[in-house]
mmCIF file of C-alpha atoms in Angstrom:
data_model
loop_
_atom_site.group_PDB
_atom_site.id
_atom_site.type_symbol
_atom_site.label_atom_id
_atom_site.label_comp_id
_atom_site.label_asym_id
_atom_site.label_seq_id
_atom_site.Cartn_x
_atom_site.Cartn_y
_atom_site.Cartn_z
ATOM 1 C CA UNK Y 1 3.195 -24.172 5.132
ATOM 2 C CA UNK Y 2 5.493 -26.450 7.693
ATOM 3 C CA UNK Y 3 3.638 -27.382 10.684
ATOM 4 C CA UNK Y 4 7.096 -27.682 11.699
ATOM 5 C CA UNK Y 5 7.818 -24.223 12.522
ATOM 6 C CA UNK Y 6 6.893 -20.875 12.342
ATOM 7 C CA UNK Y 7 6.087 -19.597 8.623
ATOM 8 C CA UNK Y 8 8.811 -17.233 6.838
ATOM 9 C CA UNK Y 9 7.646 -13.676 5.814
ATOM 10 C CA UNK Y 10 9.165 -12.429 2.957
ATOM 11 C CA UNK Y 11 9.117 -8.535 2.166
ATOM 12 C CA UNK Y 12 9.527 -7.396 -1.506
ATOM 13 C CA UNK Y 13 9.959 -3.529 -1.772
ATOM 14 C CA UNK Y 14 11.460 -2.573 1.637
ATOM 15 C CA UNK Y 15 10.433 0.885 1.165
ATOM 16 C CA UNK Y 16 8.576 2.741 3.676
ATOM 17 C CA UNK Y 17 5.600 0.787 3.697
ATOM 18 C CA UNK Y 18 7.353 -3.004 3.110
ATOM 19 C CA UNK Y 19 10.423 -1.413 5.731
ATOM 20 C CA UNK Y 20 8.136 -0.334 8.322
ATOM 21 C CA UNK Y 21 5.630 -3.756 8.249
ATOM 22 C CA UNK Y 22 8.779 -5.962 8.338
ATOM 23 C CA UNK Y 23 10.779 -4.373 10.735
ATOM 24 C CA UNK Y 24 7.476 -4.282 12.885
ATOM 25 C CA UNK Y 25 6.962 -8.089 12.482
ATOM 26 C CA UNK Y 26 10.396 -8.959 13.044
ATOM 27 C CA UNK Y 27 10.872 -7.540 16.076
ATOM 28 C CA UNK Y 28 7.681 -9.351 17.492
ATOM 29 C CA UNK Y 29 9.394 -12.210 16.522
ATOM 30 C CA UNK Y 30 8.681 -13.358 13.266
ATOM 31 C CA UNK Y 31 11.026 -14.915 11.014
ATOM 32 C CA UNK Y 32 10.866 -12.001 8.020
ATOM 33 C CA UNK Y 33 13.202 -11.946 5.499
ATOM 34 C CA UNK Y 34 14.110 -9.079 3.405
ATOM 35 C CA UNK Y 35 14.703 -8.436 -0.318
ATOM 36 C CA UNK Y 36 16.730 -5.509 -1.068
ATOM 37 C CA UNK Y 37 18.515 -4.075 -4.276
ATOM 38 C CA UNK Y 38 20.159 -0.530 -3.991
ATOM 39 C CA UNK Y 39 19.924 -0.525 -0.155
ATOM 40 C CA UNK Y 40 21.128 -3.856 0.451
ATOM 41 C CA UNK Y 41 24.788 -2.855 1.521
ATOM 42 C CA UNK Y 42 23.706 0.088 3.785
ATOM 43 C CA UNK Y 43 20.736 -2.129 5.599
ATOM 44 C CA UNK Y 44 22.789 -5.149 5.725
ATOM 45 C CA UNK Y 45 25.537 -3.222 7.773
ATOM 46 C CA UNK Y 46 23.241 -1.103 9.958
ATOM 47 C CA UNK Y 47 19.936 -2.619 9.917
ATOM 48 C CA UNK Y 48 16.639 -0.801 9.785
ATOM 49 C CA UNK Y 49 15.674 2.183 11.569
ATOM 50 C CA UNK Y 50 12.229 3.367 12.048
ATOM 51 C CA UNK Y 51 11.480 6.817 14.207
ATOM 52 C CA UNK Y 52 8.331 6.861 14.492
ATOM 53 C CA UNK Y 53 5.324 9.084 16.543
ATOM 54 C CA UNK Y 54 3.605 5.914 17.526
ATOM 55 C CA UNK Y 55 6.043 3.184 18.506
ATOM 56 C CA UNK Y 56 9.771 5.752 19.387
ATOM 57 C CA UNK Y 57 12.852 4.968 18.084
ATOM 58 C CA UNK Y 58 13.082 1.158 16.599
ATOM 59 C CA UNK Y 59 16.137 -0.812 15.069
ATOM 60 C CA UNK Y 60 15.953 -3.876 13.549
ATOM 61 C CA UNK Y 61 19.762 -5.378 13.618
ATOM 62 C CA UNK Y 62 20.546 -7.999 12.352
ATOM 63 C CA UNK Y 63 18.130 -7.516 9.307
ATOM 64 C CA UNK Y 64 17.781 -10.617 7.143
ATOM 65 C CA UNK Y 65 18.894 -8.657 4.122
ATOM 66 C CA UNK Y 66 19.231 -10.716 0.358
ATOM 67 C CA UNK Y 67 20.090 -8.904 -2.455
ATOM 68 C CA UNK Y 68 19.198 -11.917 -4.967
ATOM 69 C CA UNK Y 69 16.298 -13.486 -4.911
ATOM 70 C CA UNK Y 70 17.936 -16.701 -6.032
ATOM 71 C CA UNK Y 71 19.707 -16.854 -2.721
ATOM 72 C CA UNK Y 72 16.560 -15.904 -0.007
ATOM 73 C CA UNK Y 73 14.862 -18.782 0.873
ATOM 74 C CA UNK Y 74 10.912 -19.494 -0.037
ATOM 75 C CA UNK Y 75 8.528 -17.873 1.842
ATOM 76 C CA UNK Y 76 4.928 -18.749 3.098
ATOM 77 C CA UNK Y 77 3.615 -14.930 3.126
ATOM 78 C CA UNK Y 78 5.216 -12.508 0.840
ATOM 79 C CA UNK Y 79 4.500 -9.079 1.257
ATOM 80 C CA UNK Y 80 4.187 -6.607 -1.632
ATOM 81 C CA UNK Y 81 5.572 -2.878 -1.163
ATOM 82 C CA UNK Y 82 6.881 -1.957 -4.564
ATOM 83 C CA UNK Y 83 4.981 0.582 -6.017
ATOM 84 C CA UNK Y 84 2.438 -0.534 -8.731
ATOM 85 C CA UNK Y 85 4.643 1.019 -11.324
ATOM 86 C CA UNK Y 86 7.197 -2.244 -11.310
ATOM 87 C CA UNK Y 87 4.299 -4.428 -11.129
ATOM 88 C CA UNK Y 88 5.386 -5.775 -14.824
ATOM 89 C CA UNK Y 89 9.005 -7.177 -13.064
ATOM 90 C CA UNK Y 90 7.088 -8.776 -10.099
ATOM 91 C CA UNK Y 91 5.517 -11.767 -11.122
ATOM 92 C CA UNK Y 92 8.941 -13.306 -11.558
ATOM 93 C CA UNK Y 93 10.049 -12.834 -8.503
ATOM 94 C CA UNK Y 94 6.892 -13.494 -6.591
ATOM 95 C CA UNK Y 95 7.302 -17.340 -8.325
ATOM 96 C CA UNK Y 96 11.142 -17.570 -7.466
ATOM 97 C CA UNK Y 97 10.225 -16.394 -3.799
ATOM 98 C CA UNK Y 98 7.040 -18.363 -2.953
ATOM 99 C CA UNK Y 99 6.797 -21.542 -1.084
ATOM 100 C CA UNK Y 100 4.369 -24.177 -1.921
ATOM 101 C CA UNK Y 101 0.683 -22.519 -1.221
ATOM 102 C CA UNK Y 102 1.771 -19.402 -0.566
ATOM 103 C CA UNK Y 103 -0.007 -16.161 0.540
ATOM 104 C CA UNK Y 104 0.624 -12.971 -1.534
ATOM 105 C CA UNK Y 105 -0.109 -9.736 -0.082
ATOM 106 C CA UNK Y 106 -0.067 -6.833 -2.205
ATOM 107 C CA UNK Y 107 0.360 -3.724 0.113
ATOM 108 C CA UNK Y 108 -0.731 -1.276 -2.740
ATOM 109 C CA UNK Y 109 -3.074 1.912 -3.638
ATOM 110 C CA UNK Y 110 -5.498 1.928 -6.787
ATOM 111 C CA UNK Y 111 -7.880 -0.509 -8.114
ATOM 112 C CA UNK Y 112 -7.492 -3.849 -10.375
ATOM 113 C CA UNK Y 113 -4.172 -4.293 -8.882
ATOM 114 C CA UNK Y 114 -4.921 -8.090 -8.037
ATOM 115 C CA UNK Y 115 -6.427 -8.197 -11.534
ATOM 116 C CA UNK Y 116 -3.657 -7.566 -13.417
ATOM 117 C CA UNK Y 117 -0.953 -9.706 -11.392
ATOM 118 C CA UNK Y 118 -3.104 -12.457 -10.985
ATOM 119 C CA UNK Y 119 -3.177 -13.781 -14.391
ATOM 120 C CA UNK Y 120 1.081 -13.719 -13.842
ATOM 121 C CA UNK Y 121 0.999 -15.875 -10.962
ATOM 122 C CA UNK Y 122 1.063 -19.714 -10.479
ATOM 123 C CA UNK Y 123 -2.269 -21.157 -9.700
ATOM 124 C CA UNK Y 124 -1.276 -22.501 -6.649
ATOM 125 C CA UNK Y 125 -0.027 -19.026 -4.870
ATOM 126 C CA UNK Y 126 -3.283 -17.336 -2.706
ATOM 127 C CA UNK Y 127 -3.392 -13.501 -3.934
ATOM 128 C CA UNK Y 128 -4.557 -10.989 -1.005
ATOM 129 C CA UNK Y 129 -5.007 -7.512 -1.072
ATOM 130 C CA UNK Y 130 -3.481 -5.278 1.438
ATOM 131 C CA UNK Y 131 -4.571 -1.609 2.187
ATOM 132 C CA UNK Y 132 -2.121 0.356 4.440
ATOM 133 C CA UNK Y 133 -3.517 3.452 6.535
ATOM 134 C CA UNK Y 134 -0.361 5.307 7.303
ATOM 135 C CA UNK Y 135 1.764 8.347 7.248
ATOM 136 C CA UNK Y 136 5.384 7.132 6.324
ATOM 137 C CA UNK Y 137 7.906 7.975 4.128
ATOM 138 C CA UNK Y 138 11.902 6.800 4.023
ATOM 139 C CA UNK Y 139 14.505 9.487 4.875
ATOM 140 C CA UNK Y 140 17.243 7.877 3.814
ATOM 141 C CA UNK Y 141 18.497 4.231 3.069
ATOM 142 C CA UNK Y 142 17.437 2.041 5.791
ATOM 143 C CA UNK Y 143 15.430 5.032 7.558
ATOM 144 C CA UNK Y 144 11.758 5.172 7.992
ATOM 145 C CA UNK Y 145 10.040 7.802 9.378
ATOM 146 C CA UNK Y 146 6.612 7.635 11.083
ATOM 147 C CA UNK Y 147 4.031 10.129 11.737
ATOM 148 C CA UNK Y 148 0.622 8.602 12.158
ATOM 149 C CA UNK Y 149 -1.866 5.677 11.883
ATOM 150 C CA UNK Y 150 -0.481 2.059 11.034
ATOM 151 C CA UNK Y 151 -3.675 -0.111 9.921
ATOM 152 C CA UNK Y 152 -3.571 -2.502 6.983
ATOM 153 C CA UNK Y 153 -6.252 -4.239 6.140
ATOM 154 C CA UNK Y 154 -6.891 -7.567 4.549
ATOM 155 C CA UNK Y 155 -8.921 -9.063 1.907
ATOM 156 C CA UNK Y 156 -8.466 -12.175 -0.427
ATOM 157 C CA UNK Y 157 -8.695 -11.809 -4.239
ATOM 158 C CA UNK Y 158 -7.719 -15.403 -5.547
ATOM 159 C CA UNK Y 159 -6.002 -18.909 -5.198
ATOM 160 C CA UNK Y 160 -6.227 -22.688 -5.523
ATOM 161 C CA UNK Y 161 -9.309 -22.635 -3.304
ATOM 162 C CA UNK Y 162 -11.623 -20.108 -4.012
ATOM 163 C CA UNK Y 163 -14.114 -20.748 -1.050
ATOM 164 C CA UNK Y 164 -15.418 -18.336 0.851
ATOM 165 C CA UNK Y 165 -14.165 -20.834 3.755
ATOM 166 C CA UNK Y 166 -10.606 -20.865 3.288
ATOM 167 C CA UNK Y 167 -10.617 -17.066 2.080
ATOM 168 C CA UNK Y 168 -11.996 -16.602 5.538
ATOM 169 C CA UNK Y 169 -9.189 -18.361 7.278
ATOM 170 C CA UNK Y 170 -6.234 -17.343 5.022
ATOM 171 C CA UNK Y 171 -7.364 -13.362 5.982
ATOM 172 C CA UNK Y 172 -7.778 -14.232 9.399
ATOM 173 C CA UNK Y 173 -3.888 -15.653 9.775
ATOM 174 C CA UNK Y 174 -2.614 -12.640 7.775
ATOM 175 C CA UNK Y 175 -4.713 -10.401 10.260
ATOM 176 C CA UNK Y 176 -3.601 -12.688 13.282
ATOM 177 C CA UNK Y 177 0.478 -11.916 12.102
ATOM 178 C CA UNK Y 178 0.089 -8.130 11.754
ATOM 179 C CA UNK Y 179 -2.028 -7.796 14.958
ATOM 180 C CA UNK Y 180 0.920 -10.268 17.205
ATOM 181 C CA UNK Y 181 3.302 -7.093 16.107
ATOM 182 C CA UNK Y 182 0.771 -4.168 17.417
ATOM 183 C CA UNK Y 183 -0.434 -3.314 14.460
ATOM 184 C CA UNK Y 184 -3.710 -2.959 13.378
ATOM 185 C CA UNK Y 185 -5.372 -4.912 11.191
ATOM 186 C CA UNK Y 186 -8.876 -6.043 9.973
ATOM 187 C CA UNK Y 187 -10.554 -8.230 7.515
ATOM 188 C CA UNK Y 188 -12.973 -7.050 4.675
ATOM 189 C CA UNK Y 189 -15.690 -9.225 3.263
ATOM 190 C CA UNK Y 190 -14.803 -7.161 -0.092
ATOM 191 C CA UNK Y 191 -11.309 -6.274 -1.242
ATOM 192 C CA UNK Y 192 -13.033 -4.260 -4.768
ATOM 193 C CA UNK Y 193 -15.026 -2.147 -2.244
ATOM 194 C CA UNK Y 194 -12.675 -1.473 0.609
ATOM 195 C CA UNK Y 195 -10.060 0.001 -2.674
ATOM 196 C CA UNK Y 196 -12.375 2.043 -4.052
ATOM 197 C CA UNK Y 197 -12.877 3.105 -0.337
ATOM 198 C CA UNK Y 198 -9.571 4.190 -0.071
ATOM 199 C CA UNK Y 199 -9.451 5.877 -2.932
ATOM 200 C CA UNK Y 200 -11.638 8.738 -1.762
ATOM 201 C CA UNK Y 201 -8.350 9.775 0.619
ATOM 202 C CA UNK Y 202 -5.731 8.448 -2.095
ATOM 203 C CA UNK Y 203 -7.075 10.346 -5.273
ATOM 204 C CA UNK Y 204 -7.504 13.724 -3.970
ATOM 205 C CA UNK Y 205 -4.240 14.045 -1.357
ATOM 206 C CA UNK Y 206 -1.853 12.148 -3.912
ATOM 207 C CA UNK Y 207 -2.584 14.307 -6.938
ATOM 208 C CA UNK Y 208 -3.567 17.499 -5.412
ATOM 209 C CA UNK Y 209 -0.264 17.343 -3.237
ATOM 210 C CA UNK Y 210 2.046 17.189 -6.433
ATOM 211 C CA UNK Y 211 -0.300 19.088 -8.308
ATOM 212 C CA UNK Y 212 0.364 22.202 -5.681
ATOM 213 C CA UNK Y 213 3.380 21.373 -4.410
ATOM 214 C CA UNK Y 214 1.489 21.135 -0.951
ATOM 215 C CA UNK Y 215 1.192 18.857 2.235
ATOM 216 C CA UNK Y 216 -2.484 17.922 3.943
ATOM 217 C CA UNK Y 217 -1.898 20.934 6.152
ATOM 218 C CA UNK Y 218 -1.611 23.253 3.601
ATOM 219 C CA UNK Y 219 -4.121 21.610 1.078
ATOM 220 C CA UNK Y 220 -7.138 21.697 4.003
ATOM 221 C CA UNK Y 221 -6.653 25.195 4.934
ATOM 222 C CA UNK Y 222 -7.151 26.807 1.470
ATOM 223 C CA UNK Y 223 -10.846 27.541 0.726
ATOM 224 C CA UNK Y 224 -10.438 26.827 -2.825
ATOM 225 C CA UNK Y 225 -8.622 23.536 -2.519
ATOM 226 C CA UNK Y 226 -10.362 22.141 0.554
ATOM 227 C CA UNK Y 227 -13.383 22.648 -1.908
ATOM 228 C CA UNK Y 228 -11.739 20.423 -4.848
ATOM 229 C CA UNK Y 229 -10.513 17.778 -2.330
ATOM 230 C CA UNK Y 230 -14.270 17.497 -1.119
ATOM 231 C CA UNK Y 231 -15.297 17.245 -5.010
ATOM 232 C CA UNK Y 232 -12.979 14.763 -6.132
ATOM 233 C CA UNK Y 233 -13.666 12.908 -2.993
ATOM 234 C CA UNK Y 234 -17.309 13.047 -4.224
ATOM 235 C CA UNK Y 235 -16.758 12.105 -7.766
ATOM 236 C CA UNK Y 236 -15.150 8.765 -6.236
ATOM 237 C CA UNK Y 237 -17.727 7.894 -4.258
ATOM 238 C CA UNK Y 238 -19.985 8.251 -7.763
ATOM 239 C CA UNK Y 239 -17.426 6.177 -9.357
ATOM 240 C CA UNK Y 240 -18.065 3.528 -6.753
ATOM 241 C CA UNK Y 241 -21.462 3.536 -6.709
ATOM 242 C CA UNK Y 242 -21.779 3.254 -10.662
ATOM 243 C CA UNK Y 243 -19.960 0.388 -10.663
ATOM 244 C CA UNK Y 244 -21.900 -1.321 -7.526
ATOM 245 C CA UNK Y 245 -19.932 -0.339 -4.374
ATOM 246 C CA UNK Y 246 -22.022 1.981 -2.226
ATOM 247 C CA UNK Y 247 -19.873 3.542 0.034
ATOM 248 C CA UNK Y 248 -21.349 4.989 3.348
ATOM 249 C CA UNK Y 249 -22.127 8.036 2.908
ATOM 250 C CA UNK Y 250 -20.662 10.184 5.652
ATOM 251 C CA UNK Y 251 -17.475 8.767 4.462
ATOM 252 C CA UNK Y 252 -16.010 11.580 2.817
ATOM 253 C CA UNK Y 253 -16.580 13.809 6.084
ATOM 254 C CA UNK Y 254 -14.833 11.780 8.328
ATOM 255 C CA UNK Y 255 -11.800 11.568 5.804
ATOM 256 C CA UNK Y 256 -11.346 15.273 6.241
ATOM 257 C CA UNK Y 257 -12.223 15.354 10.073
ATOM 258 C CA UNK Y 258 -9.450 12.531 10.393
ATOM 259 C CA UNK Y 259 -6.615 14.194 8.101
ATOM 260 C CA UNK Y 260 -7.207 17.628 9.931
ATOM 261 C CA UNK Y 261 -6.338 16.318 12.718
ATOM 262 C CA UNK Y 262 -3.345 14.309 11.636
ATOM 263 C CA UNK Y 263 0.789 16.020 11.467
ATOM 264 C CA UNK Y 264 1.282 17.497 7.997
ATOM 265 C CA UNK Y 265 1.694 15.210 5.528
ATOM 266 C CA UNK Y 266 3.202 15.017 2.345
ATOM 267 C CA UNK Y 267 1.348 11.788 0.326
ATOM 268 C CA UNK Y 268 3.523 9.202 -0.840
ATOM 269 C CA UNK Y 269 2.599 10.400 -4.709
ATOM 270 C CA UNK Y 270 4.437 13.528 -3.804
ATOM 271 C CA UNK Y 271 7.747 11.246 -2.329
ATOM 272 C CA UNK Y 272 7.858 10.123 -5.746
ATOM 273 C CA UNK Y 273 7.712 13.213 -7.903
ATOM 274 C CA UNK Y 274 10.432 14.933 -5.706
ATOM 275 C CA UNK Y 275 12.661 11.804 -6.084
ATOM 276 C CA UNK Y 276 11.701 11.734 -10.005
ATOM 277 C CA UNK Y 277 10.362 8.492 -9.690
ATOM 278 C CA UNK Y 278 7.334 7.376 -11.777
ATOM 279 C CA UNK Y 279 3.492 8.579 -10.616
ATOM 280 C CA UNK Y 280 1.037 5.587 -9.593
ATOM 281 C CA UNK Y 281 -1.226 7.161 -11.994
ATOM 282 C CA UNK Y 282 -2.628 3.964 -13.616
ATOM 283 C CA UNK Y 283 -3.703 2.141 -10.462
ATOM 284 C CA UNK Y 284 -4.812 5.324 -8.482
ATOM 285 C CA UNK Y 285 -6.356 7.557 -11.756
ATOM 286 C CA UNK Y 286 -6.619 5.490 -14.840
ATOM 287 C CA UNK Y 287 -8.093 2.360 -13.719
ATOM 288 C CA UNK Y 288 -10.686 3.555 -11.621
ATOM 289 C CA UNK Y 289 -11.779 6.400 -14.531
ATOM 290 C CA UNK Y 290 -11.884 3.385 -16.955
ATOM 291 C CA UNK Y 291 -14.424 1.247 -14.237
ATOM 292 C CA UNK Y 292 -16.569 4.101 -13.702
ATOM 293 C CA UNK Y 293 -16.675 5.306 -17.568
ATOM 294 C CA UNK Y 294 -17.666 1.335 -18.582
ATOM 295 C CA UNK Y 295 -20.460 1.755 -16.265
ATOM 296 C CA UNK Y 296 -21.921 5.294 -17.959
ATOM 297 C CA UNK Y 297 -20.159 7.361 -15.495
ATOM 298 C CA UNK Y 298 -17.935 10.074 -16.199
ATOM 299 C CA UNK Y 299 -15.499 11.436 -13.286
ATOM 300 C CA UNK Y 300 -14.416 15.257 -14.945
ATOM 301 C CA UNK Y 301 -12.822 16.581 -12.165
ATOM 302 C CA UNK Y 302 -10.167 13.345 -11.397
ATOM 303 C CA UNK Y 303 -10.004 12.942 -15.480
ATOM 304 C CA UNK Y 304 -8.790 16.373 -15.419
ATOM 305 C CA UNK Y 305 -6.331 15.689 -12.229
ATOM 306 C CA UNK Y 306 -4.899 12.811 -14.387
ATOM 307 C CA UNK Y 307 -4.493 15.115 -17.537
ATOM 308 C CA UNK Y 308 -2.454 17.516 -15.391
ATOM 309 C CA UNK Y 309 -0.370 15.082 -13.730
ATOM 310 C CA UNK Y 310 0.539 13.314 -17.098
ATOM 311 C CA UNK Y 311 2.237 16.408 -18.230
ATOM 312 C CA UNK Y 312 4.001 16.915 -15.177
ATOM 313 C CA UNK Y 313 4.988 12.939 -14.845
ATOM 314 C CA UNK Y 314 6.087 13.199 -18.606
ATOM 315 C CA UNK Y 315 8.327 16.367 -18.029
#
């Protein structure tokens, strides 16, 4: 990165999650530059618009909108919100996009998602992991809507120097940019641990929501499924412990303390199913079934959540 001047933010994915973090950072003042593909036209012309619970009625206009990568200029962070399902086209552009040294942040659910980029990557790109706590969805082109929360979290996977020293700093300036635009933000000591952490909100809500074709508000006031969330929620915190993450244990309970108090919301799985868009079940189901099962632990209940949603994803 320049010492020159301030470092460019790239966004790839500007989505809901990658809209809403961009549009926030720009406005603070950052210089963040968007790559868009089916949107480009509509965002270019009237910029981003985020209604949201916490922060009112934002809009971002001018956006800096690209609709090649080829054109938008390297970037020092880049900032991940594609779903893990187009992970396979992203190493590509991640390369085209980066500037020398630069700081990848991948603002996705599941587990192993570093894993399996990583060896995609140039060596000298720094790989962090980014987990978003937030209730957003888009609307339409170029509109995000915002109901709750707004943390993401930071932890480093992998780069050029490995230390624990200059992991330390690199999360610390990612945290430092995302708190200068009033979000949020913290750094974990352990990005493996702090996934399979949120996993015990992503793996019941996500599935269960499509599944039954019910929001949160819905899902906690049934007897029967308030149960199952509370089991599956269990059966991650098994899976993390088998494989060496003990999670705290009152963990689950303030989950479900938190989300009843939270606006209705429909999970970002369920976004995706109603737009017939691919399910995240790899990263959210099949990767952490596949950790816990190579460490002699079987998870029935989420295998059985994973069955069920492969039918429906395949229909």
């Amino acid at each position: 990165m320049q010492e020159s001047r301030r470092p460019r933010i790239g966004i790839i994915g500007t989505g809901a999650i990658g809209g809403f973090y961009g549009l926030m950072l720009a406005r603070a003042g950052h210089d963040v530059h968007f790559l868009l593909r089916s949107e480009y036209a509509v965002i270019a012309e009237r910029g981003l618009q985020l209604n949201s619970a916490v922060h009112g009625q934002l809009h971002l206009q001018p956006v800096q909108a690209w609709n090649s990568a080829d054109d938008m200029p390297p970037c020092d962070w880049l900032l991940v919100g594609v779903k893990t399902t187009a992970n396979a086209e992203l190493a590509p552009l991640i390369a085209r996009l980066a500037a020398p040294n630069a700081k990848v942040v991948l603002l996705q659910n599941g587990l192993q998602v570093e894993e399996q980029l990583r060896p995609l990557l140039p060596d000298s790109l720094h790989l962090l992991g980014g987990l978003c706590f937030i209730c957003t969805h888009r609307s339409a082109p170029g509109i995000i809507e915002h109901q709750a929360l707004g943390a993401v979290n930071l932890g480093y996977h992998s780069g050029p120097d490995a230390s624990s020293e200059t992991a330390r700093r690199l999360v610390e300036e990612g945290v430092a940019l995302f708190r200068s635009a009033g979000i949020e933000s913290t750094a974990m000591d352990d990005l493996t641990s702090a996934r399979w952490q949120k996993l015990v909100w992503n793996v019941p809500y996500n599935g269960l929501s499509v599944l039954l074709d019910a929001g949160t508000t819905r899902l906690m006031a049934n007897i029967d499924s308030r149960q199952l969330i509370e089991d599956l929620m269990q059966e991650v915190m098994q899976g993390a412990a088998a494989c060496g993450y003990s999670l705290p244990a009152d963990y689950p309970r303030q989950l479900l303390t938190a989300t009843e108090r939270m606006p209705d919301y429909l999970p970002s799985m369920y976004h995706d199913f109603a737009h017939k868009r691919p399910l995240e079940l790899e990263a959210i189901y099949a990767a952490p079934l596949a950790a816990a099962a190579a460490a002699g632990c079987e998870l029935p209940k989420m295998r059985m959540l994973l069955q069920a949603l492969r039918f429906i994803d395949a229909s």
